[in-house]
PDB file of C-alpha atoms in Angstrom:
ATOM      1  CA  MET S   1     108.156  32.892 -75.312  1.00 82.00           C
ATOM      2  CA  THR S   2     109.926  34.896 -78.231  1.00 86.00           C
ATOM      3  CA  THR S   3     113.207  33.405 -79.830  1.00 93.00           C
ATOM      4  CA  ILE S   4     116.098  36.832 -80.712  1.00 96.00           C
ATOM      5  CA  ARG S   5     119.207  36.105 -83.016  1.00 97.00           C
ATOM      6  CA  ILE S   6     121.987  38.153 -81.522  1.00 98.00           C
ATOM      7  CA  THR S   7     125.213  38.621 -83.032  1.00 98.00           C
ATOM      8  CA  THR S   8     127.882  40.862 -80.419  1.00 98.00           C
ATOM      9  CA  VAL S   9     130.967  41.814 -82.061  1.00 98.00           C
ATOM     10  CA  GLN S  10     134.517  41.747 -80.392  1.00 98.00           C
ATOM     11  CA  PHE S  11     135.541  45.185 -82.808  1.00 96.00           C
ATOM     12  CA  GLN S  12     138.715  46.804 -83.298  1.00 96.00           C
ATOM     13  CA  VAL S  13     138.164  50.785 -82.026  1.00 97.00           C
ATOM     14  CA  SER S  14     140.226  53.372 -83.907  1.00 96.00           C
ATOM     15  CA  PRO S  15     140.582  56.403 -83.126  1.00 96.00           C
ATOM     16  CA  SER S  16     139.719  57.452 -86.141  1.00 94.00           C
ATOM     17  CA  LYS S  17     135.586  57.189 -87.939  1.00 96.00           C
ATOM     18  CA  LYS S  18     137.403  56.740 -91.689  1.00 95.00           C
ATOM     19  CA  GLU S  19     138.379  52.974 -90.175  1.00 97.00           C
ATOM     20  CA  ASN S  20     136.013  52.017 -88.508  1.00 98.00           C
ATOM     21  CA  LEU S  21     132.331  53.487 -90.001  1.00 98.00           C
ATOM     22  CA  PRO S  22     132.997  51.046 -93.111  1.00 98.00           C
ATOM     23  CA  ARG S  23     133.858  48.259 -90.877  1.00 98.00           C
ATOM     24  CA  ILE S  24     131.249  48.896 -89.032  1.00 98.00           C
ATOM     25  CA  LEU S  25     128.880  48.756 -92.479  1.00 98.00           C
ATOM     26  CA  GLU S  26     130.220  45.051 -93.667  1.00 98.00           C
ATOM     27  CA  TYR S  27     129.579  43.789 -90.311  1.00 98.00           C
ATOM     28  CA  ILE S  28     125.873  45.052 -90.786  1.00 98.00           C
ATOM     29  CA  ARG S  29     125.660  44.502 -94.651  1.00 97.00           C
ATOM     30  CA  GLN S  30     126.404  40.911 -93.598  1.00 95.00           C
ATOM     31  CA  GLY S  31     124.174  40.770 -90.791  1.00 92.00           C
ATOM     32  CA  ASP S  32     121.462  37.506 -90.227  1.00 93.00           C
ATOM     33  CA  CYS S  33     120.372  38.410 -86.752  1.00 97.00           C
ATOM     34  CA  ASP S  34     117.704  40.429 -85.964  1.00 97.00           C
ATOM     35  CA  PHE S  35     119.781  42.800 -83.363  1.00 98.00           C
ATOM     36  CA  MET S  36     123.655  43.147 -83.717  1.00 98.00           C
ATOM     37  CA  LEU S  37     125.972  44.891 -80.964  1.00 98.00           C
ATOM     38  CA  PHE S  38     129.438  46.892 -80.977  1.00 98.00           C
ATOM     39  CA  PRO S  39     132.096  48.471 -77.775  1.00 98.00           C
ATOM     40  CA  GLU S  40     131.630  51.833 -76.616  1.00 98.00           C
ATOM     41  CA  MET S  41     132.582  54.578 -79.358  1.00 98.00           C
ATOM     42  CA  SER S  42     132.896  52.088 -81.566  1.00 98.00           C
ATOM     43  CA  LEU S  43     132.237  54.246 -84.320  1.00 98.00           C
ATOM     44  CA  THR S  44     134.097  57.598 -83.158  1.00 98.00           C
ATOM     45  CA  GLY S  45     137.127  56.417 -81.066  1.00 96.00           C
ATOM     46  CA  TYR S  46     137.541  56.577 -77.726  1.00 96.00           C
ATOM     47  CA  HIS S  47     137.977  60.184 -76.960  1.00 95.00           C
ATOM     48  CA  GLY S  48     135.730  63.397 -77.496  1.00 94.00           C
ATOM     49  CA  ASP S  49     137.917  65.033 -80.504  1.00 94.00           C
ATOM     50  CA  PHE S  50     135.688  64.378 -83.312  1.00 95.00           C
ATOM     51  CA  ASN S  51     134.246  66.211 -85.300  1.00 95.00           C
ATOM     52  CA  GLU S  52     129.960  66.376 -84.405  1.00 95.00           C
ATOM     53  CA  GLU S  53     128.182  66.913 -88.588  1.00 96.00           C
ATOM     54  CA  ARG S  54     130.654  64.242 -89.741  1.00 97.00           C
ATOM     55  CA  THR S  55     129.303  61.801 -87.398  1.00 97.00           C
ATOM     56  CA  ARG S  56     126.114  62.452 -87.708  1.00 97.00           C
ATOM     57  CA  GLN S  57     126.883  61.424 -91.633  1.00 98.00           C
ATOM     58  CA  ALA S  58     127.248  58.414 -90.649  1.00 98.00           C
ATOM     59  CA  TRP S  59     125.565  57.753 -88.222  1.00 98.00           C
ATOM     60  CA  LYS S  60     122.204  58.113 -91.499  1.00 98.00           C
ATOM     61  CA  GLN S  61     124.824  55.522 -93.364  1.00 98.00           C
ATOM     62  CA  ILE S  62     124.594  52.952 -90.707  1.00 98.00           C
ATOM     63  CA  ALA S  63     120.964  53.602 -90.089  1.00 98.00           C
ATOM     64  CA  ALA S  64     120.852  52.993 -94.126  1.00 98.00           C
ATOM     65  CA  ALA S  65     122.821  49.916 -94.124  1.00 98.00           C
ATOM     66  CA  CYS S  66     120.626  48.725 -91.154  1.00 98.00           C
ATOM     67  CA  ARG S  67     116.659  49.085 -93.653  1.00 98.00           C
ATOM     68  CA  GLN S  68     119.142  47.713 -96.577  1.00 97.00           C
ATOM     69  CA  SER S  69     119.737  44.166 -93.942  1.00 97.00           C
ATOM     70  CA  TYR S  70     116.407  44.373 -91.743  1.00 97.00           C
ATOM     71  CA  VAL S  71     119.681  44.164 -88.575  1.00 98.00           C
ATOM     72  CA  THR S  72     119.288  46.446 -85.606  1.00 98.00           C
ATOM     73  CA  ALA S  73     122.336  47.905 -84.949  1.00 98.00           C
ATOM     74  CA  ILE S  74     123.499  48.740 -81.025  1.00 98.00           C
ATOM     75  CA  ILE S  75     126.711  51.451 -82.109  1.00 98.00           C
ATOM     76  CA  GLY S  76     128.954  53.499 -79.491  1.00 98.00           C
ATOM     77  CA  THR S  77     129.425  56.531 -80.731  1.00 98.00           C
ATOM     78  CA  GLY S  78     130.374  59.781 -79.588  1.00 97.00           C
ATOM     79  CA  ALA S  79     127.814  62.636 -79.058  1.00 97.00           C
ATOM     80  CA  VAL S  80     126.569  66.304 -79.256  1.00 96.00           C
ATOM     81  CA  LEU S  81     123.991  66.895 -77.083  1.00 89.00           C
ATOM     82  CA  GLU S  82     121.015  69.870 -77.402  1.00 81.00           C
ATOM     83  CA  GLU S  83     122.971  72.169 -75.240  1.00 83.00           C
ATOM     84  CA  GLY S  84     126.577  71.537 -77.188  1.00 88.00           C
ATOM     85  CA  GLN S  85     127.815  69.333 -74.141  1.00 93.00           C
ATOM     86  CA  ARG S  86     129.734  65.887 -75.970  1.00 96.00           C
ATOM     87  CA  CYS S  87     128.675  62.554 -74.174  1.00 97.00           C
ATOM     88  CA  ILE S  88     129.467  58.759 -74.715  1.00 98.00           C
ATOM     89  CA  GLN S  89     126.203  57.325 -75.889  1.00 98.00           C
ATOM     90  CA  SER S  90     124.733  53.823 -77.401  1.00 98.00           C
ATOM     91  CA  ARG S  91     122.301  54.778 -80.676  1.00 98.00           C
ATOM     92  CA  ILE S  92     119.490  51.823 -81.421  1.00 98.00           C
ATOM     93  CA  TYR S  93     119.263  51.708 -85.430  1.00 98.00           C
ATOM     94  CA  SER S  94     116.137  49.440 -86.524  1.00 98.00           C
ATOM     95  CA  GLY S  95     116.165  47.133 -89.530  1.00 97.00           C
ATOM     96  CA  GLU S  96     113.862  50.084 -90.715  1.00 97.00           C
ATOM     97  CA  GLY S  97     116.300  52.329 -90.256  1.00 97.00           C
ATOM     98  CA  GLN S  98     114.628  53.717 -87.376  1.00 98.00           C
ATOM     99  CA  LEU S  99     116.184  55.637 -84.479  1.00 98.00           C
ATOM    100  CA  ILE S 100     114.618  53.925 -81.191  1.00 98.00           C
ATOM    101  CA  GLY S 101     116.161  55.850 -79.059  1.00 98.00           C
ATOM    102  CA  THR S 102     119.833  56.384 -77.462  1.00 98.00           C
ATOM    103  CA  HIS S 103     121.098  55.833 -74.051  1.00 98.00           C
ATOM    104  CA  GLU S 104     123.715  58.186 -72.995  1.00 97.00           C
ATOM    105  CA  LYS S 105     126.957  56.171 -70.645  1.00 97.00           C
ATOM    106  CA  ILE S 106     125.833  56.982 -66.960  1.00 96.00           C
ATOM    107  CA  VAL S 107     128.240  56.798 -64.370  1.00 96.00           C
ATOM    108  CA  ALA S 108     131.777  57.870 -66.707  1.00 94.00           C
ATOM    109  CA  THR S 109     134.900  57.889 -65.302  1.00 93.00           C
ATOM    110  CA  GLU S 110     136.641  60.425 -64.060  1.00 92.00           C
ATOM    111  CA  ASN S 111     138.866  60.451 -67.765  1.00 92.00           C
ATOM    112  CA  ASP S 112     135.634  60.253 -68.827  1.00 95.00           C
ATOM    113  CA  ARG S 113     134.429  63.275 -67.353  1.00 94.00           C
ATOM    114  CA  LYS S 114     137.112  66.036 -68.513  1.00 94.00           C
ATOM    115  CA  TRP S 115     135.804  65.785 -71.795  1.00 95.00           C
ATOM    116  CA  CYS S 116     132.031  64.420 -71.198  1.00 95.00           C
ATOM    117  CA  ARG S 117     129.353  64.344 -70.041  1.00 94.00           C
ATOM    118  CA  PRO S 118     127.067  61.929 -67.741  1.00 94.00           C
ATOM    119  CA  GLY S 119     123.600  61.011 -68.760  1.00 95.00           C
ATOM    120  CA  GLU S 120     120.986  61.211 -66.838  1.00 92.00           C
ATOM    121  CA  GLU S 121     117.578  58.815 -67.416  1.00 94.00           C
ATOM    122  CA  LEU S 122     117.690  55.205 -67.427  1.00 97.00           C
ATOM    123  CA  ARG S 123     115.738  53.567 -70.015  1.00 97.00           C
ATOM    124  CA  VAL S 124     113.944  50.792 -71.424  1.00 98.00           C
ATOM    125  CA  PHE S 125     112.762  49.212 -74.967  1.00 98.00           C
ATOM    126  CA  GLU S 126     111.061  47.634 -77.160  1.00 96.00           C
ATOM    127  CA  HIS S 127     111.816  45.916 -80.201  1.00 95.00           C
ATOM    128  CA  LYS S 128     110.672  42.395 -81.746  1.00 92.00           C
ATOM    129  CA  GLY S 129     109.010  41.152 -79.117  1.00 90.00           C
ATOM    130  CA  LEU S 130     112.388  42.582 -76.501  1.00 94.00           C
ATOM    131  CA  THR S 131     111.896  44.464 -73.277  1.00 96.00           C
ATOM    132  CA  PHE S 132     115.700  45.240 -73.464  1.00 97.00           C
ATOM    133  CA  GLY S 133     118.057  48.214 -72.470  1.00 98.00           C
ATOM    134  CA  CYS S 134     121.499  49.560 -72.360  1.00 98.00           C
ATOM    135  CA  LEU S 135     124.695  49.858 -70.137  1.00 98.00           C
ATOM    136  CA  ILE S 136     127.917  51.373 -70.897  1.00 98.00           C
ATOM    137  CA  GLY S 137     131.190  50.160 -69.621  1.00 97.00           C
ATOM    138  CA  ASN S 138     131.345  51.430 -66.345  1.00 95.00           C
ATOM    139  CA  ASP S 139     127.501  51.640 -66.045  1.00 97.00           C
ATOM    140  CA  LEU S 140     127.666  47.759 -65.693  1.00 96.00           C
ATOM    141  CA  TRP S 141     130.392  47.681 -62.954  1.00 92.00           C
ATOM    142  CA  VAL S 142     131.970  50.669 -61.090  1.00 90.00           C
ATOM    143  CA  THR S 143     135.598  49.709 -61.295  1.00 88.00           C
ATOM    144  CA  PRO S 144     137.074  50.406 -58.576  1.00 84.00           C
ATOM    145  CA  GLY S 145     139.999  52.959 -58.603  1.00 84.00           C
ATOM    146  CA  TYR S 146     137.905  55.235 -61.724  1.00 86.00           C
ATOM    147  CA  GLY S 147     135.433  56.991 -59.373  1.00 83.00           C
ATOM    148  CA  PRO S 148     134.017  58.327 -56.513  1.00 81.00           C
ATOM    149  CA  TYR S 149     130.730  56.778 -57.323  1.00 86.00           C
ATOM    150  CA  PRO S 150     128.299  53.644 -55.030  1.00 88.00           C
ATOM    151  CA  ASP S 151     127.268  51.108 -57.500  1.00 89.00           C
ATOM    152  CA  PRO S 152     123.853  52.694 -59.119  1.00 91.00           C
ATOM    153  CA  ARG S 153     123.174  49.276 -59.578  1.00 94.00           C
ATOM    154  CA  LEU S 154     121.598  50.186 -63.348  1.00 97.00           C
ATOM    155  CA  SER S 155     120.630  46.634 -63.915  1.00 97.00           C
ATOM    156  CA  CYS S 156     118.605  45.958 -61.198  1.00 96.00           C
ATOM    157  CA  GLN S 157     116.835  48.962 -62.064  1.00 97.00           C
ATOM    158  CA  LEU S 158     116.065  48.582 -65.821  1.00 98.00           C
ATOM    159  CA  ALA S 159     115.310  44.414 -64.585  1.00 97.00           C
ATOM    160  CA  ARG S 160     112.289  46.720 -61.522  1.00 97.00           C
ATOM    161  CA  LYS S 161     111.303  48.608 -65.211  1.00 97.00           C
ATOM    162  CA  GLY S 162     110.637  45.464 -67.398  1.00 96.00           C
ATOM    163  CA  ALA S 163     114.042  44.808 -68.908  1.00 97.00           C
ATOM    164  CA  ARG S 164     114.387  41.316 -70.076  1.00 96.00           C
ATOM    165  CA  LEU S 165     118.140  41.746 -71.802  1.00 97.00           C
ATOM    166  CA  VAL S 166     121.035  44.472 -71.043  1.00 98.00           C
ATOM    167  CA  PHE S 167     122.607  44.895 -73.683  1.00 98.00           C
ATOM    168  CA  HIS S 168     126.433  46.287 -72.593  1.00 98.00           C
ATOM    169  CA  SER S 169     128.768  48.356 -74.634  1.00 98.00           C
ATOM    170  CA  ASN S 170     132.326  48.127 -72.803  1.00 97.00           C
ATOM    171  CA  HIS S 171     135.911  49.709 -73.708  1.00 97.00           C
ATOM    172  CA  SER S 172     137.621  48.076 -70.533  1.00 96.00           C
ATOM    173  CA  GLY S 173     140.734  47.543 -71.683  1.00 94.00           C
ATOM    174  CA  TYR S 174     143.784  44.923 -71.230  1.00 95.00           C
ATOM    175  CA  ASN S 175     144.859  45.231 -67.674  1.00 95.00           C
ATOM    176  CA  GLN S 176     144.571  42.358 -66.224  1.00 96.00           C
ATOM    177  CA  ILE S 177     144.353  42.742 -62.651  1.00 96.00           C
ATOM    178  CA  TYR S 178     140.601  44.072 -63.936  1.00 95.00           C
ATOM    179  CA  THR S 179     139.196  40.324 -65.494  1.00 96.00           C
ATOM    180  CA  ALA S 180     138.176  38.570 -62.483  1.00 96.00           C
ATOM    181  CA  PHE S 181     136.559  41.845 -61.235  1.00 96.00           C
ATOM    182  CA  HIS S 182     134.767  42.070 -64.584  1.00 96.00           C
ATOM    183  CA  GLU S 183     133.248  39.323 -65.053  1.00 94.00           C
ATOM    184  CA  SER S 184     132.133  38.035 -61.557  1.00 96.00           C
ATOM    185  CA  ASN S 185     130.526  41.532 -61.901  1.00 95.00           C
ATOM    186  CA  LEU S 186     128.528  39.801 -64.686  1.00 96.00           C
ATOM    187  CA  ALA S 187     127.739  37.200 -63.544  1.00 97.00           C
ATOM    188  CA  LEU S 188     126.538  38.315 -60.390  1.00 96.00           C
ATOM    189  CA  ARG S 189     124.101  40.966 -62.162  1.00 97.00           C
ATOM    190  CA  ALA S 190     122.720  38.570 -64.395  1.00 98.00           C
ATOM    191  CA  ARG S 191     121.286  36.619 -61.944  1.00 97.00           C
ATOM    192  CA  GLU S 192     119.791  39.613 -59.703  1.00 96.00           C
ATOM    193  CA  GLY S 193     118.456  40.713 -62.381  1.00 96.00           C
ATOM    194  CA  ALA S 194     117.522  37.645 -63.878  1.00 96.00           C
ATOM    195  CA  LEU S 195     118.449  39.309 -67.186  1.00 96.00           C
ATOM    196  CA  HIS S 196     120.271  37.906 -70.652  1.00 97.00           C
ATOM    197  CA  ILE S 197     123.149  40.285 -70.935  1.00 98.00           C
ATOM    198  CA  VAL S 198     125.092  40.729 -74.239  1.00 98.00           C
ATOM    199  CA  THR S 199     128.695  42.651 -73.811  1.00 98.00           C
ATOM    200  CA  SER S 200     130.517  43.569 -76.755  1.00 98.00           C
ATOM    201  CA  ASN S 201     133.998  45.444 -76.168  1.00 98.00           C
ATOM    202  CA  ALA S 202     137.326  47.021 -77.778  1.00 98.00           C
ATOM    203  CA  ALA S 203     139.765  43.791 -79.472  1.00 95.00           C
ATOM    204  CA  SER S 204     142.908  44.358 -79.499  1.00 93.00           C
ATOM    205  CA  ASP S 205     145.871  41.931 -81.375  1.00 93.00           C
ATOM    206  CA  SER S 206     147.880  42.066 -79.474  1.00 93.00           C
ATOM    207  CA  ALA S 207     146.488  41.812 -75.949  1.00 95.00           C
ATOM    208  CA  PRO S 208     143.677  40.530 -74.299  1.00 97.00           C
ATOM    209  CA  VAL S 209     140.563  41.740 -73.509  1.00 97.00           C
ATOM    210  CA  ASN S 210     140.189  41.815 -69.506  1.00 97.00           C
ATOM    211  CA  ALA S 211     136.625  41.516 -69.983  1.00 96.00           C
ATOM    212  CA  SER S 212     135.065  39.106 -72.654  1.00 96.00           C
ATOM    213  CA  SER S 213     132.688  39.593 -75.609  1.00 98.00           C
ATOM    214  CA  GLY S 214     129.112  36.840 -75.082  1.00 98.00           C
ATOM    215  CA  MET S 215     126.336  36.120 -73.510  1.00 98.00           C
ATOM    216  CA  MET S 216     125.502  34.921 -70.576  1.00 97.00           C
ATOM    217  CA  SER S 217     122.447  34.011 -69.164  1.00 97.00           C
ATOM    218  CA  PRO S 218     119.897  34.733 -66.068  1.00 97.00           C
ATOM    219  CA  GLU S 219     122.116  32.228 -64.004  1.00 97.00           C
ATOM    220  CA  GLY S 220     125.142  33.960 -64.905  1.00 97.00           C
ATOM    221  CA  VAL S 221     126.724  31.188 -66.957  1.00 97.00           C
ATOM    222  CA  TRP S 222     128.393  32.193 -70.331  1.00 98.00           C
ATOM    223  CA  LEU S 223     126.257  31.089 -73.386  1.00 97.00           C
ATOM    224  CA  THR S 224     129.060  32.168 -75.741  1.00 97.00           C
ATOM    225  CA  GLN S 225     132.044  33.362 -75.448  1.00 97.00           C
ATOM    226  CA  CYS S 226     134.496  35.415 -77.930  1.00 97.00           C
ATOM    227  CA  PRO S 227     137.988  34.491 -77.983  1.00 97.00           C
ATOM    228  CA  ARG S 228     139.870  36.617 -76.003  1.00 96.00           C
ATOM    229  CA  ILE S 229     142.519  38.038 -78.369  1.00 97.00           C
ATOM    230  CA  GLY S 230     142.135  39.326 -81.900  1.00 97.00           C
ATOM    231  CA  GLU S 231     138.324  41.301 -83.614  1.00 97.00           C
ATOM    232  CA  HIS S 232     135.475  38.341 -83.158  1.00 97.00           C
ATOM    233  CA  LYS S 233     131.953  38.167 -83.776  1.00 96.00           C
ATOM    234  CA  CYS S 234     129.308  35.258 -82.307  1.00 97.00           C
ATOM    235  CA  THR S 235     125.720  34.273 -83.092  1.00 97.00           C
ATOM    236  CA  LEU S 236     123.168  32.573 -80.795  1.00 97.00           C
ATOM    237  CA  ASP S 237     119.795  32.520 -80.461  1.00 97.00           C
ATOM    238  CA  ILE S 238     118.263  33.280 -77.487  1.00 94.00           C
ATOM    239  CA  GLU S 239     114.830  32.135 -75.600  1.00 91.00           C
ATOM    240  CA  ILE S 240     113.358  35.292 -74.083  1.00 86.00           C
ATOM    241  CA  ASP S 241     110.004  34.444 -71.078  1.00 78.00           C
ATOM    242  CA  LYS S 242     108.655  38.108 -72.003  1.00 63.00           C
ATOM    243  CA  GLU S 243     106.975  37.346 -68.551  1.00 58.00           C
TER     244      GLU S 243
END
């Protein structure tokens, strides 16, 4: 067994990096954990109209904050791939300030596809004795009405690749018609993959999120949940069986 301290941040995502970056840096600098998870597109805002050069400079500041605090952070961001196409990405920076790897959103919605290219590779990562994967938004569940996609069961694929935990960055909104669908799927994916799932959603001060931020056990039971309205964080020590 290995014990990992994880913080998930239900974060209010602004359209502007100027607003998001200082708050992300402050969370990391105050972090007392091994891993810290932020929502989908938490750095750039959920849109494709971000400046590539300034975004890369922000990544450097995040890496430096991780190094100063010995926190491994999973950041949601827009990114530009080598061929100039934009994507929705999670970037994993270690407590040494090194980029461990990235995950590009594979099951992009129809609205996403108006400005971004879906990812193609499902990766697993190893750090601090933990084998884990990252998923973004619709990668975990294929929400009805948001694209003509079959269910690829990416969480199960990660489990078969050896992942013991999945970090799920999300920006699912506030339409409560999807709440039961999202949260029953979180429990289902945790149970069928025997996975811990840590999930972080974008927050609002005025409306409840339709998918909780928090941490779910391999039995499909919430270990901790953030309140549904407003910006919050929760931290928990999780014991992971490495076998």
